[in-house]
Amino acid sequence: MIRCVSCGEEYGDDEVIYTCEKCGSVLELVNEIDVSKDIFDGRKDNLWKFKECIPVDETKIVSLDEGGTPFCRCDKLGDELGVNLYVKVEGSNPTGSFKDRGMTVGMTKAMELGVSTVGCASTGNTSASLSAYAARAGLRCIVFLPSGKVALGKLAQAMFHGAEVMSINGNFDEALEAMTALALEKHLYLLNSINPYRLEGQKTIGYEIVRDLGWQAPDRIILPVGNAGNISAIWKGVKEFYDAGFIKDLPMMTGIQAEGACPVTNAFKKGDKRVVPVENPETIATAIRIGAPVSDIKALNAIYDSNGYSETVTDEEILDAQKLLARTEGIGVEPASAASIAGLKKLVDEGVVDKGETITCVVTGHLLKDPNTAIDACTQPTEVDADIDTLREILMNK
C-alpha cells in the first residue's frame, strides 16, 4: 500500500503515482515485516537478502549485486574524536554510490509496471546509477543534468551506459521540475527519490547497519542531506526492524548539509516541518547542491521523531574531512560524503555528540566520482629524473 505522509490518503501499489492527488505531499510504502530475522542468515550478502521486506515482485528483480557494503570500524579517527566510530562505505556499490540501492528496487518496479522509458534529473549519482540499471533492464533512459554543475566522473558514467543526456540551463531543482512534468504526462517513469520505491531500496542501509552491529542500533547515524530521501529511508529501515522486534533501541538521525545549500538545517533550527527553498544553492559538494529537497517532510520527520539533529558545514570543513578520512582510515569519498565526517567533528566540538557515543557515519559516494576536486586538493607530484642517487637523497631528506 502507498500512503501520503501528510494527509494519510492511500493508493494501490499498482498505481503509477509520485505525489498525493489529494494534498500534493510525498508518498511512502507501508509494509509490515512478518518474518524472523533468522531468515536472512546464510544468504548472499547483498540488498536482496532482505527481499521479504521489499514490496516488489521478486521475479522481476533487476540487480547488479548492490548492497552488502563495507562497515568499517575506524579506531584511529574515533579515538581522536572520542567516539566509537563506524563508517558505512556506500561508494562500494556497483556504480559507486548509495543510489544503486534505490535504483535496483525502482527499476524492478518499472519492470513490474511494464514501462519502456525511465528518467531522472540528477546532480550526478542518480543519473550514473539509473543509466546502468536501465541498460541492465533494457529500457530507454532519459537524464536531465544542470549545465556545468555535475562532476566529471558521474557525467561519464551516464553517457557511457547509453543514457540520453540533456544539459539543462538551470539548477537541479529546475531540472527536476521539468522531468516531473514529463513523467506526469506519462512520457516516462520517474526514478528520482520522490518515487517511493527508491527509498524502499535505500532503507536497507539501515537494515545493514543494525545487523552489522550485532542486531543493535548505534546511538547516532550521521549522513549528508541533499534531496533528503536517504535520511528518511534509513530511518524507515531501522524503524521497521525495531517494530519487528529485531532491535531494542533506535538511533538519533543526524543530517548534515553544506552551508550554501541548507534548507533542511534551516528548518530544523526553527522547529519547522517544511523547508523554505534556498535559491541558487552553491557548494563544492555537488551531490548535495540542492535548494528545494523533495523529501523535506520525510527528512524532518525522521530527525524530530528520532530526537536527532541537523547541522551545516563549510566547504573548507568538507574538504578537510575528506582528506582526514582518506589519510587516517584509507577510505576515499567524494566531497558530499565527507560532510558526515565534517559534521561529526563539528558536533563533537559543540557538545551535541557526547564522548563515548557509538556513531555510524554513512559516506555515500566514491572518491573517483569527483576526481578533479580530489586532484585540486592535493599537492602535485614532484617531477624528478630517474636517477638513483637523486631519488635516494630526496627520500633520505624527507
Short mmCIF file of C-alpha atoms in Angstrom, two decimals:
data_model
loop_
_atom_site.label_atom_id
_atom_site.label_comp_id
_atom_site.label_asym_id
_atom_site.label_seq_id
_atom_site.Cartn_x
_atom_site.Cartn_y
_atom_site.Cartn_z
CA MET A 1 0.00 0.00 0.00
CA ILE A 2 1.15 3.56 -0.79
CA ARG A 3 0.21 6.28 1.71
CA CYS A 4 0.55 10.07 1.83
CA VAL A 5 2.85 11.17 4.65
CA SER A 6 0.76 14.30 5.26
CA CYS A 7 -2.95 13.52 4.90
CA GLY A 8 -2.87 9.71 5.04
CA GLU A 9 -4.62 9.16 1.68
CA GLU A 10 -3.99 5.61 0.45
CA TYR A 11 -3.25 4.28 -3.03
CA GLY A 12 -2.76 0.85 -4.57
CA ASP A 13 0.73 -0.40 -5.29
CA ASP A 14 -0.19 -0.91 -8.95
CA GLU A 15 -0.69 2.83 -9.50
CA VAL A 16 1.97 4.98 -11.18
CA ILE A 17 1.91 7.89 -8.74
CA TYR A 18 4.57 10.16 -7.26
CA THR A 19 2.72 12.65 -5.05
CA CYS A 20 -0.62 12.65 -3.27
CA GLU A 21 -3.51 13.51 -5.57
CA LYS A 22 -5.43 14.94 -2.60
CA CYS A 23 -2.90 17.25 -0.96
CA GLY A 24 0.19 17.14 -3.18
CA SER A 25 2.53 15.78 -0.50
CA VAL A 26 5.08 12.97 -0.84
CA LEU A 27 4.22 9.29 -0.51
CA GLU A 28 5.65 6.26 1.26
CA LEU A 29 5.22 2.50 1.10
CA VAL A 30 3.57 0.92 4.12
CA ASN A 31 4.52 -2.67 4.83
CA GLU A 32 4.92 -4.82 7.92
CA ILE A 33 7.74 -7.30 8.38
CA ASP A 34 6.30 -10.69 9.17
CA VAL A 35 9.39 -12.91 9.19
CA SER A 36 12.04 -13.99 11.66
CA LYS A 37 15.41 -12.26 11.36
CA ASP A 38 16.96 -15.74 11.13
CA ILE A 39 15.61 -15.99 7.58
CA PHE A 40 18.39 -13.64 6.42
CA ASP A 41 21.18 -15.92 7.69
CA GLY A 42 23.28 -17.74 5.10
CA ARG A 43 22.09 -15.67 2.15
CA LYS A 44 24.38 -13.82 -0.23
CA ASP A 45 25.33 -10.53 1.39
CA ASN A 46 23.58 -8.07 -0.88
CA LEU A 47 20.44 -5.95 -0.75
CA TRP A 48 18.11 -8.70 -1.89
CA LYS A 49 18.87 -10.89 1.12
CA PHE A 50 16.09 -8.77 2.66
CA LYS A 51 13.66 -9.47 -0.21
CA GLU A 52 10.73 -10.26 2.11
CA CYS A 53 10.93 -6.67 3.40
CA ILE A 54 10.85 -5.02 -0.03
CA PRO A 55 7.36 -4.74 -1.60
CA VAL A 56 8.08 -5.59 -5.25
CA ASP A 57 7.74 -8.72 -7.41
CA GLU A 58 10.93 -10.71 -6.81
CA THR A 59 10.57 -12.45 -10.20
CA LYS A 60 11.23 -9.06 -11.88
CA ILE A 61 14.40 -8.14 -9.99
CA VAL A 62 16.97 -6.03 -11.87
CA SER A 63 20.22 -6.23 -9.92
CA LEU A 64 23.94 -5.57 -10.19
CA ASP A 65 24.65 -7.21 -6.80
CA GLU A 66 24.30 -3.97 -4.84
CA GLY A 67 24.26 -3.66 -1.07
CA GLY A 68 26.31 -5.57 1.47
CA THR A 69 28.73 -2.62 1.57
CA PRO A 70 31.74 -2.43 3.94
CA PHE A 71 31.08 -1.47 7.55
CA CYS A 72 34.44 -0.22 8.77
CA ARG A 73 35.35 0.33 12.39
CA CYS A 74 37.54 3.45 12.41
CA ASP A 75 39.52 3.31 15.64
CA LYS A 76 42.14 5.96 14.84
CA LEU A 77 39.65 8.63 13.86
CA GLY A 78 37.20 7.50 16.54
CA ASP A 79 39.86 7.76 19.25
CA GLU A 80 40.79 11.24 18.01
CA LEU A 81 37.16 12.36 18.32
CA GLY A 82 36.37 10.38 21.48
CA VAL A 83 33.63 8.19 19.97
CA ASN A 84 33.16 4.61 18.82
CA LEU A 85 33.12 5.24 15.07
CA TYR A 86 31.92 3.04 12.23
CA VAL A 87 31.77 4.14 8.60
CA LYS A 88 29.28 2.61 6.16
CA VAL A 89 31.04 2.80 2.77
CA GLU A 90 28.31 3.18 0.14
CA GLY A 91 30.85 4.04 -2.56
CA SER A 92 31.46 0.30 -2.86
CA ASN A 93 28.13 -0.19 -4.66
CA PRO A 94 28.33 -1.11 -8.38
CA THR A 95 28.22 2.44 -9.77
CA GLY A 96 30.00 3.96 -6.78
CA SER A 97 27.18 5.38 -4.66
CA PHE A 98 24.22 4.53 -2.42
CA LYS A 99 21.85 5.35 -5.30
CA ASP A 100 22.19 1.77 -6.56
CA ARG A 101 20.13 0.55 -3.63
CA GLY A 102 17.16 2.65 -4.59
CA MET A 103 17.65 2.05 -8.28
CA THR A 104 17.54 -1.74 -8.11
CA VAL A 105 14.15 -1.55 -6.40
CA GLY A 106 12.85 1.31 -8.55
CA MET A 107 13.90 -0.45 -11.75
CA THR A 108 12.34 -3.69 -10.54
CA LYS A 109 9.07 -1.82 -10.04
CA ALA A 110 9.43 -0.33 -13.53
CA MET A 111 9.68 -3.85 -14.96
CA GLU A 112 6.67 -4.91 -12.89
CA LEU A 113 4.66 -1.98 -14.30
CA GLY A 114 5.78 -2.72 -17.84
CA VAL A 115 7.15 0.74 -18.67
CA SER A 116 9.52 1.27 -21.60
CA THR A 117 11.26 4.53 -20.64
CA VAL A 118 12.74 5.71 -17.34
CA GLY A 119 14.12 9.11 -16.42
CA CYS A 120 15.60 11.31 -13.74
CA ALA A 121 17.00 14.74 -13.02
CA SER A 122 20.32 14.50 -11.25
CA THR A 123 23.30 16.17 -9.66
CA GLY A 124 25.26 13.18 -10.93
CA ASN A 125 24.98 10.00 -8.87
CA THR A 126 21.33 9.30 -9.66
CA SER A 127 21.99 9.55 -13.39
CA ALA A 128 25.05 7.30 -13.15
CA SER A 129 23.02 4.67 -11.33
CA LEU A 130 19.86 4.96 -13.42
CA SER A 131 21.75 4.65 -16.69
CA ALA A 132 23.48 1.44 -15.56
CA TYR A 133 20.29 -0.19 -14.28
CA ALA A 134 18.33 0.89 -17.37
CA ALA A 135 20.99 -0.76 -19.52
CA ARG A 136 20.71 -3.89 -17.38
CA ALA A 137 16.92 -3.88 -17.80
CA GLY A 138 16.97 -2.97 -21.50
CA LEU A 139 14.95 0.23 -21.07
CA ARG A 140 15.33 3.65 -22.63
CA CYS A 141 16.90 6.14 -20.22
CA ILE A 142 16.47 9.95 -20.22
CA VAL A 143 18.61 12.13 -17.95
CA PHE A 144 18.44 15.87 -17.21
CA LEU A 145 21.58 17.39 -15.65
CA PRO A 146 22.08 21.02 -14.54
CA SER A 147 24.54 22.54 -17.01
CA GLY A 148 28.10 22.79 -15.67
CA LYS A 149 27.14 21.52 -12.22
CA VAL A 150 27.92 17.79 -12.46
CA ALA A 151 31.23 16.16 -11.51
CA LEU A 152 33.10 14.59 -14.42
CA GLY A 153 33.09 11.02 -13.08
CA LYS A 154 29.32 10.97 -12.80
CA LEU A 155 28.69 12.54 -16.20
CA ALA A 156 30.99 9.97 -17.81
CA GLN A 157 29.01 7.11 -16.28
CA ALA A 158 25.64 8.37 -17.51
CA MET A 159 26.90 8.85 -21.05
CA PHE A 160 28.88 5.61 -21.20
CA HIS A 161 25.90 3.47 -20.15
CA GLY A 162 23.87 4.84 -23.04
CA ALA A 163 21.56 7.36 -21.39
CA GLU A 164 20.15 10.21 -23.46
CA VAL A 165 21.72 13.05 -21.50
CA MET A 166 20.38 16.61 -21.72
CA SER A 167 22.22 19.53 -20.13
CA ILE A 168 19.61 21.89 -18.68
CA ASN A 169 20.26 25.63 -18.47
CA GLY A 170 19.21 25.84 -14.85
CA ASN A 171 19.84 24.25 -11.45
CA PHE A 172 18.86 20.80 -10.21
CA ASP A 173 15.51 21.93 -8.84
CA GLU A 174 14.51 23.32 -12.25
CA ALA A 175 15.68 20.17 -14.00
CA LEU A 176 13.61 18.01 -11.64
CA GLU A 177 10.53 20.18 -12.15
CA ALA A 178 10.78 19.65 -15.92
CA MET A 179 11.40 15.91 -15.60
CA THR A 180 8.46 15.51 -13.21
CA ALA A 181 6.15 17.32 -15.62
CA LEU A 182 7.08 14.87 -18.38
CA ALA A 183 6.54 11.93 -16.03
CA LEU A 184 3.07 13.19 -15.11
CA GLU A 185 2.28 13.33 -18.84
CA LYS A 186 3.18 9.59 -18.94
CA HIS A 187 6.19 10.02 -21.25
CA LEU A 188 8.46 8.15 -18.82
CA TYR A 189 8.63 6.54 -15.39
CA LEU A 190 10.32 8.91 -12.92
CA LEU A 191 13.04 7.41 -10.76
CA ASN A 192 14.12 10.31 -8.61
CA SER A 193 13.73 9.82 -4.87
CA ILE A 194 10.24 11.31 -4.99
CA ASN A 195 9.34 7.83 -6.28
CA PRO A 196 8.60 5.95 -3.01
CA TYR A 197 10.07 2.70 -4.35
CA ARG A 198 13.50 4.29 -4.48
CA LEU A 199 13.51 4.71 -0.71
CA GLU A 200 12.49 1.07 -0.25
CA GLY A 201 15.94 0.16 -1.56
CA GLN A 202 17.78 2.83 0.36
CA LYS A 203 16.20 1.78 3.66
CA THR A 204 18.37 -1.35 3.54
CA ILE A 205 21.33 0.79 4.63
CA GLY A 206 19.53 0.93 7.98
CA TYR A 207 18.92 -2.82 7.90
CA GLU A 208 22.61 -3.49 7.34
CA ILE A 209 23.87 -1.05 9.97
CA VAL A 210 21.93 -2.72 12.79
CA ARG A 211 22.76 -6.20 11.50
CA ASP A 212 26.47 -5.33 11.26
CA LEU A 213 26.38 -4.11 14.86
CA GLY A 214 25.04 -7.48 16.02
CA TRP A 215 21.35 -6.50 15.87
CA GLN A 216 21.86 -3.29 17.79
CA ALA A 217 21.30 0.32 16.79
CA PRO A 218 24.13 2.84 17.15
CA ASP A 219 23.49 5.88 19.29
CA ARG A 220 23.51 8.06 16.20
CA ILE A 221 23.56 7.76 12.40
CA ILE A 222 25.12 10.75 10.64
CA LEU A 223 24.80 11.32 6.90
CA PRO A 224 24.81 14.04 4.24
CA VAL A 225 21.47 15.53 3.23
CA GLY A 226 20.70 16.83 -0.26
CA ASN A 227 17.35 15.86 -1.75
CA ALA A 228 16.62 14.41 1.72
CA GLY A 229 15.46 10.93 0.72
CA ASN A 230 18.29 8.95 2.28
CA ILE A 231 17.93 10.09 5.89
CA SER A 232 14.22 9.27 5.86
CA ALA A 233 14.84 5.94 4.11
CA ILE A 234 17.43 4.82 6.66
CA TRP A 235 15.11 5.85 9.49
CA LYS A 236 12.32 3.85 7.86
CA GLY A 237 14.59 0.81 7.71
CA VAL A 238 15.72 0.86 11.34
CA LYS A 239 12.18 1.68 12.48
CA GLU A 240 10.81 -1.35 10.59
CA PHE A 241 13.36 -3.62 12.26
CA TYR A 242 12.54 -2.03 15.64
CA ASP A 243 8.80 -2.58 15.12
CA ALA A 244 9.52 -6.18 14.11
CA GLY A 245 11.35 -6.72 17.42
CA PHE A 246 14.77 -7.24 15.80
CA ILE A 247 16.40 -4.39 17.79
CA LYS A 248 15.61 -2.80 21.15
CA ASP A 249 16.68 0.81 20.60
CA LEU A 250 16.56 3.45 17.88
CA PRO A 251 19.35 5.81 16.69
CA MET A 252 19.27 9.57 16.54
CA MET A 253 19.16 10.54 12.86
CA THR A 254 21.56 13.39 12.19
CA GLY A 255 21.60 15.19 8.85
CA ILE A 256 24.49 17.33 7.64
CA GLN A 257 24.17 19.95 4.92
CA ALA A 258 26.60 22.27 3.19
CA GLU A 259 26.42 25.89 4.34
CA GLY A 260 25.45 27.07 0.87
CA ALA A 261 22.62 24.54 0.45
CA CYS A 262 20.98 24.01 3.82
CA PRO A 263 17.17 24.28 3.71
CA VAL A 264 16.65 21.25 5.97
CA THR A 265 19.04 22.51 8.65
CA ASN A 266 17.45 25.96 8.50
CA ALA A 267 14.01 24.44 9.04
CA PHE A 268 15.24 22.20 11.87
CA LYS A 269 16.80 25.08 13.76
CA LYS A 270 13.48 26.94 13.57
CA GLY A 271 11.45 23.87 14.54
CA ASP A 272 9.59 23.95 11.22
CA LYS A 273 8.01 20.96 9.47
CA ARG A 274 8.70 22.25 5.93
CA VAL A 275 11.69 23.94 4.36
CA VAL A 276 11.94 27.34 2.75
CA PRO A 277 13.82 26.64 -0.51
CA VAL A 278 17.32 28.07 -0.88
CA GLU A 279 17.64 29.95 -4.15
CA ASN A 280 20.83 29.37 -6.15
CA PRO A 281 22.34 26.77 -3.78
CA GLU A 282 26.11 26.53 -4.02
CA THR A 283 28.71 24.16 -2.57
CA ILE A 284 31.70 22.19 -3.75
CA ALA A 285 29.78 19.08 -2.64
CA THR A 286 27.82 18.76 -5.89
CA ALA A 287 25.80 15.73 -4.77
CA ILE A 288 24.05 17.81 -2.09
CA ARG A 289 23.83 21.10 -4.01
CA ILE A 290 20.02 21.16 -3.77
CA GLY A 291 17.89 24.06 -2.60
CA ALA A 292 14.38 22.56 -2.67
CA PRO A 293 14.58 18.93 -1.48
CA VAL A 294 11.53 16.87 -2.45
CA SER A 295 11.66 14.68 0.67
CA ASP A 296 11.93 17.53 3.17
CA ILE A 297 8.84 16.44 5.13
CA LYS A 298 10.14 12.89 5.48
CA ALA A 299 13.63 14.07 6.45
CA LEU A 300 12.43 16.48 9.12
CA ASN A 301 10.02 13.87 10.49
CA ALA A 302 12.93 11.41 10.77
CA ILE A 303 15.05 13.95 12.64
CA TYR A 304 12.27 15.02 15.01
CA ASP A 305 10.89 11.51 15.61
CA SER A 306 14.35 10.14 16.45
CA ASN A 307 15.37 13.07 18.69
CA GLY A 308 18.04 13.74 16.10
CA TYR A 309 19.80 16.82 14.83
CA SER A 310 20.85 18.77 11.75
CA GLU A 311 23.85 20.98 11.20
CA THR A 312 25.78 22.73 8.43
CA VAL A 313 29.45 22.57 7.49
CA THR A 314 31.54 24.81 5.27
CA ASP A 315 33.17 23.70 2.03
CA GLU A 316 36.54 24.04 3.77
CA GLU A 317 35.40 21.73 6.57
CA ILE A 318 34.13 19.24 3.98
CA LEU A 319 37.45 19.15 2.10
CA ASP A 320 39.43 18.86 5.34
CA ALA A 321 37.25 15.92 6.43
CA GLN A 322 37.61 14.28 3.02
CA LYS A 323 41.40 14.29 3.42
CA LEU A 324 41.21 13.28 7.08
CA LEU A 325 39.15 10.16 6.36
CA ALA A 326 41.37 9.16 3.43
CA ARG A 327 44.66 9.68 5.23
CA THR A 328 43.62 8.38 8.64
CA GLU A 329 41.46 5.40 7.69
CA GLY A 330 42.14 4.80 3.98
CA ILE A 331 38.55 5.49 2.93
CA GLY A 332 38.28 7.70 -0.15
CA VAL A 333 34.97 9.54 -0.64
CA GLU A 334 33.58 12.35 -2.77
CA PRO A 335 33.09 15.75 -1.06
CA ALA A 336 29.38 15.31 -0.26
CA SER A 337 30.14 12.06 1.57
CA ALA A 338 32.74 13.78 3.71
CA ALA A 339 30.02 16.08 5.03
CA SER A 340 29.07 13.35 7.51
CA ILE A 341 32.62 13.26 8.91
CA ALA A 342 32.86 17.06 8.96
CA GLY A 343 29.52 17.18 10.72
CA LEU A 344 30.62 14.65 13.31
CA LYS A 345 33.73 16.71 14.10
CA LYS A 346 31.67 19.87 14.49
CA LEU A 347 29.02 18.22 16.67
CA VAL A 348 31.69 16.74 18.96
CA ASP A 349 33.24 20.21 19.32
CA GLU A 350 29.81 21.73 20.05
CA GLY A 351 28.96 19.06 22.64
CA VAL A 352 25.95 17.79 20.70
CA VAL A 353 27.65 14.39 20.35
CA ASP A 354 28.74 13.00 23.70
CA LYS A 355 32.08 11.34 24.26
CA GLY A 356 31.79 7.57 24.05
CA GLU A 357 28.77 7.54 21.73
CA THR A 358 28.60 4.79 19.13
CA ILE A 359 28.36 6.59 15.80
CA THR A 360 27.77 5.34 12.27
CA CYS A 361 28.69 7.81 9.55
CA VAL A 362 27.28 6.98 6.13
CA VAL A 363 29.63 8.00 3.31
CA THR A 364 27.56 7.97 0.17
CA GLY A 365 29.85 8.09 -2.86
CA HIS A 366 33.32 7.05 -4.02
CA LEU A 367 36.32 9.39 -4.23
CA LEU A 368 36.54 8.96 -8.02
CA LYS A 369 33.04 10.35 -8.53
CA ASP A 370 34.68 13.79 -8.43
CA PRO A 371 38.33 13.29 -9.42
CA ASN A 372 39.01 16.93 -10.29
CA THR A 373 38.19 18.14 -6.79
CA ALA A 374 40.39 15.43 -5.30
CA ILE A 375 43.31 16.34 -7.57
CA ASP A 376 42.92 20.06 -6.94
CA ALA A 377 43.02 19.45 -3.17
CA CYS A 378 46.38 17.69 -3.31
CA THR A 379 49.98 18.71 -3.88
CA GLN A 380 51.02 17.82 -7.41
CA PRO A 381 53.60 15.04 -7.93
CA THR A 382 57.27 16.00 -7.70
CA GLU A 383 58.96 15.79 -11.09
CA VAL A 384 62.44 14.27 -10.89
CA ASP A 385 64.85 12.37 -13.12
CA ALA A 386 65.09 8.57 -12.82
CA ASP A 387 68.48 8.83 -11.14
CA ILE A 388 69.00 6.58 -8.14
CA ASP A 389 71.32 8.96 -6.29
CA THR A 390 68.91 11.89 -6.67
CA LEU A 391 65.95 9.75 -5.62
CA ARG A 392 67.84 8.39 -2.61
CA GLU A 393 68.75 11.88 -1.49
CA ILE A 394 65.14 13.07 -1.75
CA LEU A 395 63.86 10.10 0.23
CA MET A 396 66.52 10.37 2.93
CA ASN A 397 66.00 14.11 3.33
CA LYS A 398 62.26 13.57 3.85
#
